[in-house]
Short mmCIF file of C-alpha atoms and ligand atoms in Angstrom, two decimals:
data_model
loop_
_atom_site.label_atom_id
_atom_site.label_comp_id
_atom_site.label_asym_id
_atom_site.label_seq_id
_atom_site.Cartn_x
_atom_site.Cartn_y
_atom_site.Cartn_z
CA MET M 1 5.25 28.80 11.68
CA THR M 2 8.81 27.45 11.46
CA SER M 3 11.94 29.61 11.79
CA GLU M 4 14.60 29.68 9.10
CA PRO M 5 17.28 27.85 11.16
CA ASP M 6 14.63 25.25 12.05
CA ALA M 7 13.77 24.83 8.35
CA ARG M 8 17.49 24.49 7.49
CA ALA M 9 18.08 21.92 10.24
CA PHE M 10 14.99 20.00 9.14
CA GLN M 11 16.17 19.96 5.52
CA ALA M 12 19.67 18.85 6.53
CA LEU M 13 18.18 16.06 8.63
CA THR M 14 15.84 14.75 5.91
CA GLN M 15 18.65 14.86 3.34
CA LYS M 16 20.84 12.88 5.69
CA ILE M 17 18.09 10.25 6.17
CA SER M 18 17.55 10.03 2.39
CA ARG M 19 21.30 9.55 1.82
CA ALA M 20 21.67 6.98 4.58
CA ARG M 21 18.60 4.88 3.76
CA GLY M 22 17.71 5.73 0.14
CA VAL M 23 14.21 6.90 1.09
CA ALA M 24 13.12 9.92 -0.94
CA CYS M 25 12.13 12.02 2.09
CA GLY M 26 11.77 15.03 -0.22
CA SER M 27 8.66 13.41 -1.72
CA TYR M 28 6.81 13.06 1.58
CA LYS M 29 4.67 15.88 2.92
CA ASP M 30 6.73 18.02 5.35
CA ARG M 31 3.90 17.98 7.89
CA CYS M 32 3.88 14.19 7.91
CA LEU M 33 7.69 13.93 8.19
CA ARG M 34 7.85 16.48 11.01
CA ARG M 35 5.16 14.67 13.00
CA ARG M 36 6.92 11.32 12.70
CA ILE M 37 10.39 12.70 13.46
CA ALA M 38 8.90 14.46 16.51
CA VAL M 39 7.68 11.08 17.79
CA ARG M 40 11.23 9.70 17.63
CA MET M 41 12.75 12.90 19.10
CA ARG M 42 10.44 12.58 22.09
CA ALA M 43 11.36 8.91 22.44
CA ARG M 44 15.07 9.83 22.50
CA GLY M 45 14.61 12.86 24.76
CA VAL M 46 16.03 15.44 22.32
CA HIS M 47 14.51 18.77 21.38
CA THR M 48 16.21 19.96 18.19
CA TYR M 49 16.75 18.46 14.74
CA ASP M 50 20.52 18.92 15.17
CA ASP M 51 20.50 16.91 18.40
CA TYR M 52 18.44 14.20 16.74
CA SER M 53 20.92 14.14 13.85
CA ARG M 54 23.68 13.45 16.41
CA VAL M 55 21.60 10.58 17.86
CA LEU M 56 21.49 9.05 14.37
CA ASP M 57 25.31 9.37 14.13
CA THR M 58 25.96 7.65 17.43
CA ASP M 59 23.20 5.01 17.16
CA PRO M 60 22.51 3.96 13.54
CA HIS M 61 19.77 1.57 14.78
CA GLU M 62 17.76 4.74 15.35
CA TYR M 63 17.38 4.96 11.52
CA ASP M 64 15.36 1.71 11.64
CA LEU M 65 13.16 3.01 14.43
CA LEU M 66 12.61 6.27 12.57
CA LEU M 67 11.70 4.48 9.32
CA ASP M 68 9.26 2.29 11.26
CA ALA M 69 7.65 5.47 12.59
CA LEU M 70 7.59 7.03 9.11
CA THR M 71 5.88 4.09 7.45
CA ILE M 72 2.62 4.12 9.32
CA ASN M 73 1.22 0.69 8.65
CA VAL M 74 -2.28 0.53 9.98
CA THR M 75 -4.32 -1.95 7.96
CA LYS M 76 -7.06 -4.60 8.12
CA CYS M 77 -8.59 -7.40 6.09
CA PHE M 78 -11.40 -5.99 3.95
CA ARG M 79 -10.69 -2.47 5.20
CA ASN M 80 -13.67 -0.34 4.07
CA LEU M 81 -15.83 -3.35 3.25
CA GLU M 82 -18.03 -1.28 0.88
CA THR M 83 -15.05 -0.80 -1.44
CA TRP M 84 -14.54 -4.57 -1.72
CA GLN M 85 -18.25 -5.08 -2.23
CA ALA M 86 -18.19 -2.55 -5.08
CA LEU M 87 -15.16 -4.34 -6.55
CA ALA M 88 -16.66 -7.88 -6.41
CA PRO M 89 -18.72 -7.81 -9.65
CA ARG M 90 -15.75 -6.25 -11.46
CA LEU M 91 -13.53 -9.14 -10.33
CA ALA M 92 -16.00 -11.67 -11.75
CA THR M 93 -15.84 -9.83 -15.09
CA LEU M 94 -12.03 -9.77 -14.89
CA TRP M 95 -11.87 -13.55 -14.49
CA THR M 96 -14.00 -14.02 -17.57
CA GLU M 97 -12.24 -11.44 -19.73
CA ARG M 98 -8.73 -12.49 -18.74
CA HIS M 99 -9.42 -16.25 -18.90
CA GLY M 100 -8.12 -16.60 -15.38
CA HIS M 101 -4.79 -14.84 -15.93
CA VAL M 102 -5.42 -11.97 -13.56
CA ARG M 103 -2.49 -9.83 -12.39
CA ALA M 104 -2.99 -7.57 -9.39
CA TRP M 105 -0.70 -5.28 -7.37
CA SER M 106 -1.17 -4.21 -3.77
CA ALA M 107 1.17 -1.20 -3.58
CA GLY M 108 1.99 -0.22 0.02
CA CYS M 109 0.69 -3.54 1.33
CA ALA M 110 1.73 -3.02 4.99
CA SER M 111 1.62 -6.31 6.96
CA GLY M 112 -0.25 -8.25 4.27
CA GLU M 113 -3.93 -7.88 5.12
CA GLU M 114 -4.60 -5.99 1.87
CA PRO M 115 -2.95 -8.41 -0.61
CA TYR M 116 -4.67 -11.30 1.18
CA THR M 117 -7.97 -9.43 0.97
CA LEU M 118 -7.33 -9.17 -2.76
CA ALA M 119 -6.56 -12.88 -2.94
CA VAL M 120 -9.76 -13.74 -1.02
CA ALA M 121 -11.86 -11.40 -3.18
CA LEU M 122 -10.45 -13.02 -6.32
CA ALA M 123 -10.96 -16.53 -4.93
CA GLU M 124 -14.53 -15.73 -3.93
CA ALA M 125 -15.37 -14.26 -7.35
CA ALA M 126 -13.98 -17.44 -8.99
CA ARG M 127 -15.95 -19.65 -6.56
CA GLN M 128 -19.17 -17.83 -7.37
CA LEU M 129 -18.51 -18.46 -11.06
CA GLY M 130 -18.14 -22.14 -10.15
CA GLN M 131 -14.51 -22.03 -11.33
CA GLU M 132 -12.34 -22.15 -8.21
CA SER M 133 -9.38 -23.50 -10.18
CA LEU M 134 -9.02 -20.12 -11.95
CA LEU M 135 -7.15 -18.92 -8.87
CA GLU M 136 -4.10 -21.03 -9.78
CA HIS M 137 -3.32 -18.69 -12.68
CA ALA M 138 -3.67 -15.44 -10.74
CA ARG M 139 -0.90 -13.40 -9.19
CA VAL M 140 -0.98 -10.69 -6.54
CA ASP M 141 2.21 -8.64 -6.15
CA ALA M 142 2.46 -7.31 -2.61
CA THR M 143 4.99 -4.50 -2.16
CA ASP M 144 6.05 -2.13 0.57
CA ILE M 145 9.09 -0.13 1.57
CA ASP M 146 8.99 -1.26 5.19
CA ARG M 147 11.14 -4.26 6.10
CA ALA M 148 9.12 -5.38 9.12
CA SER M 149 5.83 -5.19 7.17
CA LEU M 150 7.28 -7.31 4.39
CA GLU M 151 8.44 -9.97 6.86
CA ARG M 152 4.89 -10.19 8.18
CA THR M 153 3.43 -10.38 4.68
CA ARG M 154 5.84 -13.21 3.84
CA ALA M 155 4.66 -15.26 6.84
CA PRO M 156 0.99 -14.17 7.01
CA ALA M 157 -0.64 -14.81 10.39
CA PHE M 158 -3.16 -12.19 11.40
CA PRO M 159 -4.56 -11.38 14.85
CA ASP M 160 -8.33 -11.48 15.46
CA ALA M 161 -8.42 -7.66 15.35
CA ALA M 162 -7.44 -7.78 11.66
CA PHE M 163 -10.77 -9.45 10.88
CA SER M 164 -13.16 -6.93 12.42
CA GLU M 165 -14.39 -5.70 9.00
CA MET M 166 -14.22 -9.01 7.14
CA PRO M 167 -17.46 -10.97 6.68
CA PRO M 168 -17.13 -13.95 9.09
CA ASP M 169 -18.16 -16.53 6.46
CA LEU M 170 -15.26 -15.41 4.24
CA ALA M 171 -12.85 -15.51 7.17
CA ARG M 172 -13.97 -19.09 7.94
CA ARG M 173 -13.66 -20.15 4.30
CA TYR M 174 -10.20 -18.74 3.60
CA PHE M 175 -8.32 -18.60 6.94
CA THR M 176 -7.39 -21.08 9.65
CA VAL M 177 -9.62 -20.89 12.72
CA GLU M 178 -7.08 -20.42 15.53
CA ALA M 179 -5.48 -17.00 16.06
CA PRO M 180 -3.15 -15.93 14.63
CA ARG M 181 -5.15 -16.88 11.54
CA ARG M 182 -3.30 -17.97 8.42
CA PRO M 183 -4.59 -17.77 4.85
CA LEU M 184 -5.08 -21.08 3.02
CA PRO M 185 -2.05 -22.32 1.02
CA ALA M 186 -3.96 -21.73 -2.25
CA LEU M 187 -3.98 -18.01 -1.42
CA GLN M 188 -0.37 -17.96 -0.21
CA ARG M 189 0.73 -19.49 -3.52
CA ILE M 190 -0.51 -16.52 -5.55
CA VAL M 191 0.86 -13.69 -3.36
CA ARG M 192 4.42 -12.59 -4.23
CA VAL M 193 6.12 -10.22 -1.83
CA HIS M 194 8.78 -7.69 -2.92
CA LYS M 195 10.49 -4.74 -1.31
CA HIS M 196 9.60 -1.71 -3.41
CA ASP M 197 9.82 2.04 -2.98
CA LEU M 198 6.99 3.88 -4.73
CA THR M 199 8.95 7.14 -4.65
CA THR M 200 11.84 5.84 -6.74
CA GLN M 201 11.10 2.49 -8.43
CA PRO M 202 8.99 1.51 -11.45
CA PRO M 203 6.11 -0.97 -10.92
CA PRO M 204 7.46 -4.47 -10.21
CA ALA M 205 5.86 -6.52 -13.02
CA PRO M 206 3.44 -4.62 -15.26
CA PRO M 207 1.02 -4.80 -16.97
CA TYR M 208 -1.66 -5.21 -14.29
CA ASP M 209 -5.41 -5.78 -14.47
CA LEU M 210 -5.87 -4.30 -11.04
CA ILE M 211 -3.81 -1.94 -8.86
CA VAL M 212 -4.82 -1.29 -5.28
CA CYS M 213 -2.89 1.55 -3.66
CA ARG M 214 -4.82 2.71 -0.63
CA ASN M 215 -3.85 5.06 2.18
CA VAL M 216 -0.30 5.45 0.86
CA VAL M 217 -0.20 8.41 -1.56
CA ILE M 218 -1.75 10.55 1.15
CA TYR M 219 1.73 10.82 2.71
CA PHE M 220 3.33 12.07 -0.52
CA ASP M 221 3.51 15.60 -1.87
CA ARG M 222 1.39 16.61 -4.88
CA PRO M 223 4.10 16.33 -7.58
CA LEU M 224 4.89 12.75 -6.53
CA GLN M 225 1.19 11.84 -6.30
CA GLU M 226 0.69 13.19 -9.82
CA ARG M 227 3.66 11.19 -11.15
CA LEU M 228 2.47 8.03 -9.41
CA PHE M 229 -1.02 8.32 -10.87
CA GLU M 230 0.57 8.45 -14.33
CA THR M 231 2.75 5.47 -13.46
CA PHE M 232 -0.36 3.52 -12.40
CA ALA M 233 -2.17 4.46 -15.63
CA ASP M 234 0.86 3.28 -17.64
CA ALA M 235 1.06 0.03 -15.66
CA LEU M 236 -2.62 -0.91 -16.17
CA ILE M 237 -3.95 -2.69 -19.22
CA PRO M 238 -6.74 -0.79 -21.03
CA GLY M 239 -9.88 -1.55 -19.00
CA GLY M 240 -7.73 -2.21 -15.90
CA ILE M 241 -8.85 -0.97 -12.50
CA LEU M 242 -7.18 1.35 -9.96
CA VAL M 243 -8.42 1.58 -6.38
CA LEU M 244 -7.23 4.43 -4.12
CA GLY M 245 -7.96 5.01 -0.42
CA LYS M 246 -11.28 6.55 0.54
CA VAL M 247 -9.78 9.96 1.23
CA GLU M 248 -7.47 9.97 -1.79
CA THR M 249 -8.38 11.57 -5.11
CA LEU M 250 -6.78 11.23 -8.48
CA PHE M 251 -5.67 14.44 -10.18
CA GLY M 252 -3.33 15.68 -12.90
CA PRO M 253 -2.83 14.35 -16.46
CA ALA M 254 -3.73 10.76 -15.45
CA ARG M 255 -7.36 11.90 -15.21
CA GLN M 256 -7.47 11.79 -19.01
CA ARG M 257 -6.86 8.04 -18.90
CA LEU M 258 -8.37 6.90 -15.61
CA VAL M 259 -12.14 7.31 -15.47
CA LEU M 260 -13.85 7.55 -12.09
CA GLU M 261 -16.39 4.70 -11.90
CA GLU M 262 -17.31 4.67 -8.21
CA PRO M 263 -16.77 8.11 -6.65
CA ARG M 264 -17.35 7.02 -3.04
CA GLU M 265 -15.06 4.01 -3.31
CA ARG M 266 -12.35 5.69 -5.41
CA ILE M 267 -12.51 3.04 -8.12
CA TYR M 268 -11.07 4.16 -11.47
CA ARG M 269 -10.85 2.35 -14.78
CA ARG M 270 -8.23 2.88 -17.46
CA SER M 271 -9.97 3.86 -20.67
CA ALA M 272 -9.20 2.11 -23.95
CA PRO M 273 -6.62 3.94 -26.13
CA GLY M 274 -7.76 6.03 -29.05
C1 LIG Q 1 -1.41 3.10 6.17
S1 LIG Q 1 -0.52 1.82 5.37
C2 LIG Q 1 -1.71 1.30 4.15
C3 LIG Q 1 -1.84 -0.19 4.10
C4 LIG Q 1 -2.93 -0.72 3.15
N1 LIG Q 1 -2.68 -0.25 1.79
C5 LIG Q 1 -4.30 -0.32 3.61
O1 LIG Q 1 -4.87 0.63 3.08
O2 LIG Q 1 -4.81 -0.96 4.53
C6 LIG Q 1 0.70 2.71 4.41
C7 LIG Q 1 1.80 1.81 3.88
O3 LIG Q 1 2.55 2.53 2.91
C8 LIG Q 1 3.89 2.13 3.00
N2 LIG Q 1 4.78 3.13 2.37
C9 LIG Q 1 5.11 4.38 2.83
N3 LIG Q 1 6.00 4.94 1.99
C10 LIG Q 1 6.21 4.04 0.98
C11 LIG Q 1 7.01 4.06 -0.19
N4 LIG Q 1 7.79 5.11 -0.46
N5 LIG Q 1 7.00 2.98 -1.01
C12 LIG Q 1 6.21 1.91 -0.72
N6 LIG Q 1 5.43 1.84 0.37
C13 LIG Q 1 5.42 2.90 1.21
C14 LIG Q 1 4.09 2.03 4.51
O4 LIG Q 1 5.24 1.26 4.83
C15 LIG Q 1 2.78 1.40 4.96
O5 LIG Q 1 2.88 0.00 5.04
#
């Protein structure tokens, strides 16, 4: 239970952060914001939102540290392997239907493991079709709001821990052997990295055949989630695929257009118009 002055101070603080850094704090779940701000308050040894606000005034670098704390960027290559296994046959079909010109978007890509998983999954589907050269025509947009994550995605080099869920034969085929392991140049060529805020900006380069947005919307409040699901439906071609995180569920008007194909893996497909 929060008191009224506490609620006012919290609101003033989040508005200040939004103004200073252009992050739509109002669209994040309060619970999530409070937890993250509390981490930074503890780190700075202050106990009230007003005191923390004064820390931000005297040390603007604290905004960067707070935003790092807000954008929780835990990730892995082939995170939830079953999801990628369920996606594999669909990627083979995509290659065939799109004659190689596949466009994918990893929205909230963190440090790059997810867009490179997408690139590997696409490369592997093309290899199994005996058409490795298809990869040259593909594109994977990798976007995130977090500066440090984007820097890592731009110079991908992943620690061994990032590979704990990835089948070792795929890791050997598509990454250098020594840690930190780098993806092959053929994969790096198709991944384009952009700074992008899902709370305020339209999709970077629609239409897409595939949108992967996993473990991101969970931090947003329901109205924003609902809007984003509609944005994803708009940004997909008919027949295009949306993948959410394993604990995320699509709701709202977008359910009319995005059909649930794999309930456990949260794989949806945009239905044809009409
Ligand atoms: C837990 S990570 C998920 C990474 C990856 N999608 C996965 O599932 O492994 C959440 C990511 O969402 C990003 N994020 C949070 N708010 C965002 C926003 N408003 N716009 C874009 N990305 C955001 C964070 O910076 C973080 O990298």
